[in-house]
Amino acid sequence: GKNRIINGNMMIDQRNAGASVTINTAASTYTVDRWFAYGQGSDGVFTVQQSSTAPSNFTNSLAVTVTTADASISAAQLYIISHKIEGYNIADLGWGTASAKSVCLSFQVRSSVTGTFSGSLKNSDGSRSYPFTYTISSANTWEQKSVTVVGDTSGTWVTTNGTGITLTISLGSGSNRLATAGAWAAGNYDGATGAVTLISTNGATFYITGVQLEAGSSATEFEHRQY
């Protein structure tokens, strides 16, 4: 169980069986198992579904398609996909203590839009966040990414059956939801200032799979679990 992410290869989709889910409300909407999306009720719209478009050694991905662009994201708005990790499954990391362990987030990603994208790791109440960035260099091409995050020695991190860590992939968020990449911050942030906003491009596509969060500072091979 080195991978703290459940269904990181997007194989399980019990709710929707591959059907497209439209995200046009300011509420958490679950899509592929364990993954939820959040959008806005009156501005940008995107869809999420399980896809068979996948890199080598994978059969599925989570696919995002922008169907209505939001080219002017207000300060408090957010467009994200996200995954919550139970506290029991991250208790050994020791976050919030002097012995906090580093983690490595790795994944494969493909998009019709290139540039510097972002996301974050945060605690359950959003009082501690680590915005990170990654670069998509070639359009419509699968690329492997990894991000090392030093363990947080501050804040309160749930280690029981609540939300321990929330992983967020930003599709475009307002200024109130963004902070400097590569450092822990006291606040609820979805991504990094200056990153690409996928939701601003009508028809843009984004695929992600092979998501793994593990202890340590280096990415290892994705842990395939039995179906």
Short mmCIF file of C-alpha atoms in Angstrom, two decimals:
data_model
loop_
_atom_site.label_atom_id
_atom_site.label_comp_id
_atom_site.label_asym_id
_atom_site.label_seq_id
_atom_site.Cartn_x
_atom_site.Cartn_y
_atom_site.Cartn_z
CA GLY A 1 0.00 0.00 0.00
CA LYS A 2 2.67 2.55 -0.84
CA ASN A 3 0.19 4.59 -2.91
CA ARG A 4 -2.10 6.67 -0.71
CA ILE A 5 -4.38 7.40 -3.69
CA ILE A 6 -7.28 4.98 -4.26
CA ASN A 7 -8.23 4.41 -7.93
CA GLY A 8 -5.35 6.48 -9.22
CA ASN A 9 -5.51 4.57 -12.50
CA MET A 10 -9.21 5.54 -12.95
CA MET A 11 -10.28 1.92 -13.57
CA ILE A 12 -13.34 2.03 -11.29
CA ASP A 13 -16.38 4.12 -12.24
CA GLN A 14 -19.31 2.60 -10.35
CA ARG A 15 -21.44 5.75 -10.29
CA ASN A 16 -21.46 6.60 -13.97
CA ALA A 17 -20.11 3.58 -15.90
CA GLY A 18 -18.17 5.83 -18.25
CA ALA A 19 -20.96 8.35 -18.82
CA SER A 20 -20.09 12.03 -18.99
CA VAL A 21 -20.86 14.16 -15.90
CA THR A 22 -21.48 17.88 -16.43
CA ILE A 23 -19.95 20.19 -13.81
CA ASN A 24 -21.97 23.42 -13.77
CA THR A 25 -22.67 23.89 -10.09
CA ALA A 26 -20.73 25.18 -7.10
CA ALA A 27 -20.81 21.82 -5.34
CA SER A 28 -18.64 18.73 -5.12
CA THR A 29 -19.77 16.21 -7.75
CA TYR A 30 -18.25 12.73 -7.69
CA THR A 31 -17.25 11.27 -11.04
CA VAL A 32 -14.79 8.37 -11.39
CA ASP A 33 -14.67 6.63 -7.99
CA ARG A 34 -12.94 8.67 -5.26
CA TRP A 35 -12.54 11.69 -7.55
CA PHE A 36 -14.80 14.72 -7.40
CA ALA A 37 -15.07 17.91 -9.42
CA TYR A 38 -16.17 21.40 -8.45
CA GLY A 39 -17.18 24.28 -10.69
CA GLN A 40 -19.48 27.30 -10.84
CA GLY A 41 -23.19 27.59 -11.42
CA SER A 42 -23.29 30.48 -13.88
CA ASP A 43 -19.92 30.76 -15.64
CA GLY A 44 -17.59 28.06 -16.97
CA VAL A 45 -18.81 24.52 -17.58
CA PHE A 46 -16.80 21.33 -18.02
CA THR A 47 -17.48 17.62 -18.22
CA VAL A 48 -15.68 14.74 -16.52
CA GLN A 49 -15.78 11.08 -17.46
CA GLN A 50 -13.81 7.86 -17.44
CA SER A 51 -11.92 7.53 -20.71
CA SER A 52 -10.15 4.74 -22.58
CA THR A 53 -7.56 7.26 -23.77
CA ALA A 54 -4.57 6.17 -21.74
CA PRO A 55 -0.77 5.85 -21.87
CA SER A 56 1.16 2.58 -22.06
CA ASN A 57 0.47 0.17 -19.17
CA PHE A 58 -2.85 1.84 -18.35
CA THR A 59 -6.37 1.27 -19.69
CA ASN A 60 -8.22 4.30 -18.36
CA SER A 61 -7.91 7.95 -17.49
CA LEU A 62 -10.08 10.73 -16.08
CA ALA A 63 -11.01 13.08 -18.94
CA VAL A 64 -11.99 16.74 -18.62
CA THR A 65 -13.51 18.73 -21.49
CA VAL A 66 -14.34 22.44 -21.28
CA THR A 67 -17.77 23.04 -22.84
CA THR A 68 -18.26 26.68 -21.79
CA ALA A 69 -15.18 28.81 -21.20
CA ASP A 70 -14.72 31.24 -18.32
CA ALA A 71 -12.13 33.73 -19.52
CA SER A 72 -12.57 36.04 -16.52
CA ILE A 73 -12.41 34.03 -13.31
CA SER A 74 -13.43 36.07 -10.28
CA ALA A 75 -11.31 36.10 -7.12
CA ALA A 76 -13.28 33.49 -5.17
CA GLN A 77 -14.17 31.09 -8.00
CA LEU A 78 -12.62 27.65 -8.49
CA TYR A 79 -12.65 24.91 -11.11
CA ILE A 80 -10.96 21.76 -9.85
CA ILE A 81 -10.78 17.99 -9.75
CA SER A 82 -9.86 16.57 -6.37
CA HIS A 83 -9.27 13.46 -4.25
CA LYS A 84 -9.53 13.11 -0.46
CA ILE A 85 -7.22 10.71 1.40
CA GLU A 86 -8.47 9.32 4.69
CA GLY A 87 -6.51 10.31 7.78
CA TYR A 88 -5.71 6.71 8.75
CA ASN A 89 -3.89 6.34 5.43
CA ILE A 90 -1.53 9.29 6.00
CA ALA A 91 -1.02 9.04 9.77
CA ASP A 92 2.48 7.57 9.36
CA LEU A 93 3.67 10.68 7.51
CA GLY A 94 3.77 12.63 10.78
CA TRP A 95 2.55 15.88 9.27
CA GLY A 96 2.07 18.61 11.84
CA THR A 97 5.08 17.35 13.81
CA ALA A 98 8.83 17.93 13.73
CA SER A 99 9.32 14.50 12.12
CA ALA A 100 7.07 15.15 9.10
CA LYS A 101 8.03 13.02 6.09
CA SER A 102 8.35 14.25 2.51
CA VAL A 103 6.06 12.79 -0.15
CA CYS A 104 6.26 12.43 -3.91
CA LEU A 105 3.24 12.94 -6.13
CA SER A 106 3.49 11.39 -9.60
CA PHE A 107 1.02 11.06 -12.46
CA GLN A 108 0.65 10.95 -16.23
CA VAL A 109 -1.11 13.82 -17.93
CA ARG A 110 -2.17 14.91 -21.41
CA SER A 111 -3.83 18.15 -22.54
CA SER A 112 -4.70 20.11 -25.66
CA VAL A 113 -3.32 23.16 -23.84
CA THR A 114 0.36 23.52 -22.97
CA GLY A 115 2.13 25.54 -20.29
CA THR A 116 2.59 25.58 -16.54
CA PHE A 117 -0.32 23.96 -14.70
CA SER A 118 -0.84 23.71 -10.95
CA GLY A 119 -2.47 21.95 -8.04
CA SER A 120 -2.12 21.63 -4.28
CA LEU A 121 -2.04 19.42 -1.23
CA LYS A 122 -4.00 20.71 1.76
CA ASN A 123 -5.32 19.70 5.16
CA SER A 124 -8.96 19.02 6.02
CA ASP A 125 -9.96 22.54 7.07
CA GLY A 126 -7.97 24.33 4.35
CA SER A 127 -5.73 26.15 6.82
CA ARG A 128 -2.55 24.67 5.35
CA SER A 129 -1.81 24.28 1.63
CA TYR A 130 1.16 23.45 -0.60
CA PRO A 131 0.64 24.77 -4.16
CA PHE A 132 2.75 23.05 -6.80
CA THR A 133 3.32 23.41 -10.54
CA TYR A 134 4.08 21.07 -13.43
CA THR A 135 4.65 21.78 -17.11
CA ILE A 136 2.86 20.22 -20.08
CA SER A 137 5.27 20.68 -22.97
CA SER A 138 3.52 19.04 -25.94
CA ALA A 139 -0.16 19.19 -26.82
CA ASN A 140 -2.16 15.95 -26.88
CA THR A 141 0.82 13.89 -25.72
CA TRP A 142 1.09 11.80 -22.56
CA GLU A 143 3.79 13.09 -20.22
CA GLN A 144 5.00 11.73 -16.87
CA LYS A 145 5.20 14.25 -14.00
CA SER A 146 6.45 14.13 -10.43
CA VAL A 147 6.39 16.67 -7.62
CA THR A 148 8.23 16.34 -4.30
CA VAL A 149 6.59 17.99 -1.30
CA VAL A 150 8.44 18.45 1.98
CA GLY A 151 6.33 17.33 4.94
CA ASP A 152 4.48 20.05 6.81
CA THR A 153 5.71 20.50 10.38
CA SER A 154 2.86 22.91 11.18
CA GLY A 155 -0.92 22.85 11.21
CA THR A 156 -3.45 20.20 12.20
CA TRP A 157 -3.63 17.02 10.11
CA VAL A 158 -6.40 14.50 10.69
CA THR A 159 -5.07 10.97 11.31
CA THR A 160 -8.37 9.13 11.91
CA ASN A 161 -11.40 8.57 9.66
CA GLY A 162 -11.78 12.14 8.41
CA THR A 163 -9.99 13.81 5.52
CA GLY A 164 -6.25 13.62 6.04
CA ILE A 165 -4.94 15.18 2.82
CA THR A 166 -6.83 16.66 -0.11
CA LEU A 167 -5.12 16.52 -3.49
CA THR A 168 -6.43 19.17 -5.88
CA ILE A 169 -5.70 19.62 -9.59
CA SER A 170 -6.61 23.15 -10.62
CA LEU A 171 -8.41 23.79 -13.90
CA GLY A 172 -8.54 27.51 -13.15
CA SER A 173 -9.07 29.35 -9.86
CA GLY A 174 -9.39 32.98 -8.78
CA SER A 175 -6.72 35.02 -7.03
CA ASN A 176 -8.09 34.25 -3.56
CA ARG A 177 -7.46 30.54 -4.20
CA LEU A 178 -3.88 30.80 -5.48
CA ALA A 179 -0.49 31.22 -3.79
CA THR A 180 3.22 30.90 -4.51
CA ALA A 181 4.29 27.45 -5.67
CA GLY A 182 6.76 25.30 -3.77
CA ALA A 183 6.09 26.31 -0.18
CA TRP A 184 3.59 25.66 2.60
CA ALA A 185 1.11 28.48 3.13
CA ALA A 186 -1.48 29.27 5.78
CA GLY A 187 -4.65 29.26 3.69
CA ASN A 188 -7.00 27.32 1.42
CA TYR A 189 -5.28 27.29 -1.98
CA ASP A 190 -6.04 25.19 -5.06
CA GLY A 191 -2.97 26.02 -7.11
CA ALA A 192 -0.22 28.46 -7.97
CA THR A 193 -0.36 32.07 -9.04
CA GLY A 194 0.25 32.54 -12.77
CA ALA A 195 -0.59 28.97 -13.83
CA VAL A 196 -2.60 27.96 -16.90
CA THR A 197 -6.39 28.17 -16.55
CA LEU A 198 -7.79 25.31 -18.63
CA ILE A 199 -11.36 26.55 -18.10
CA SER A 200 -10.54 29.68 -20.12
CA THR A 201 -10.27 27.71 -23.39
CA ASN A 202 -13.50 26.40 -24.87
CA GLY A 203 -13.09 22.83 -26.10
CA ALA A 204 -9.88 22.26 -24.14
CA THR A 205 -9.22 18.69 -23.02
CA PHE A 206 -7.26 17.33 -20.07
CA TYR A 207 -6.55 13.70 -19.15
CA ILE A 208 -4.88 12.32 -16.02
CA THR A 209 -4.09 8.81 -14.77
CA GLY A 210 -1.47 6.86 -12.83
CA VAL A 211 -1.81 9.21 -9.87
CA GLN A 212 0.39 8.12 -6.97
CA LEU A 213 1.24 9.80 -3.66
CA GLU A 214 3.94 7.99 -1.69
CA ALA A 215 6.36 8.65 1.13
CA GLY A 216 9.82 9.71 0.00
CA SER A 217 11.36 12.23 -2.35
CA SER A 218 11.44 10.15 -5.56
CA ALA A 219 8.68 8.67 -7.72
CA THR A 220 8.56 4.90 -8.10
CA GLU A 221 6.64 2.71 -10.53
CA PHE A 222 2.86 3.02 -10.24
CA GLU A 223 1.35 0.49 -7.85
CA HIS A 224 -1.26 -1.50 -9.80
CA ARG A 225 -3.76 -3.10 -7.43
CA GLN A 226 -6.13 -5.97 -8.08
CA TYR A 227 -9.42 -4.88 -9.59
#
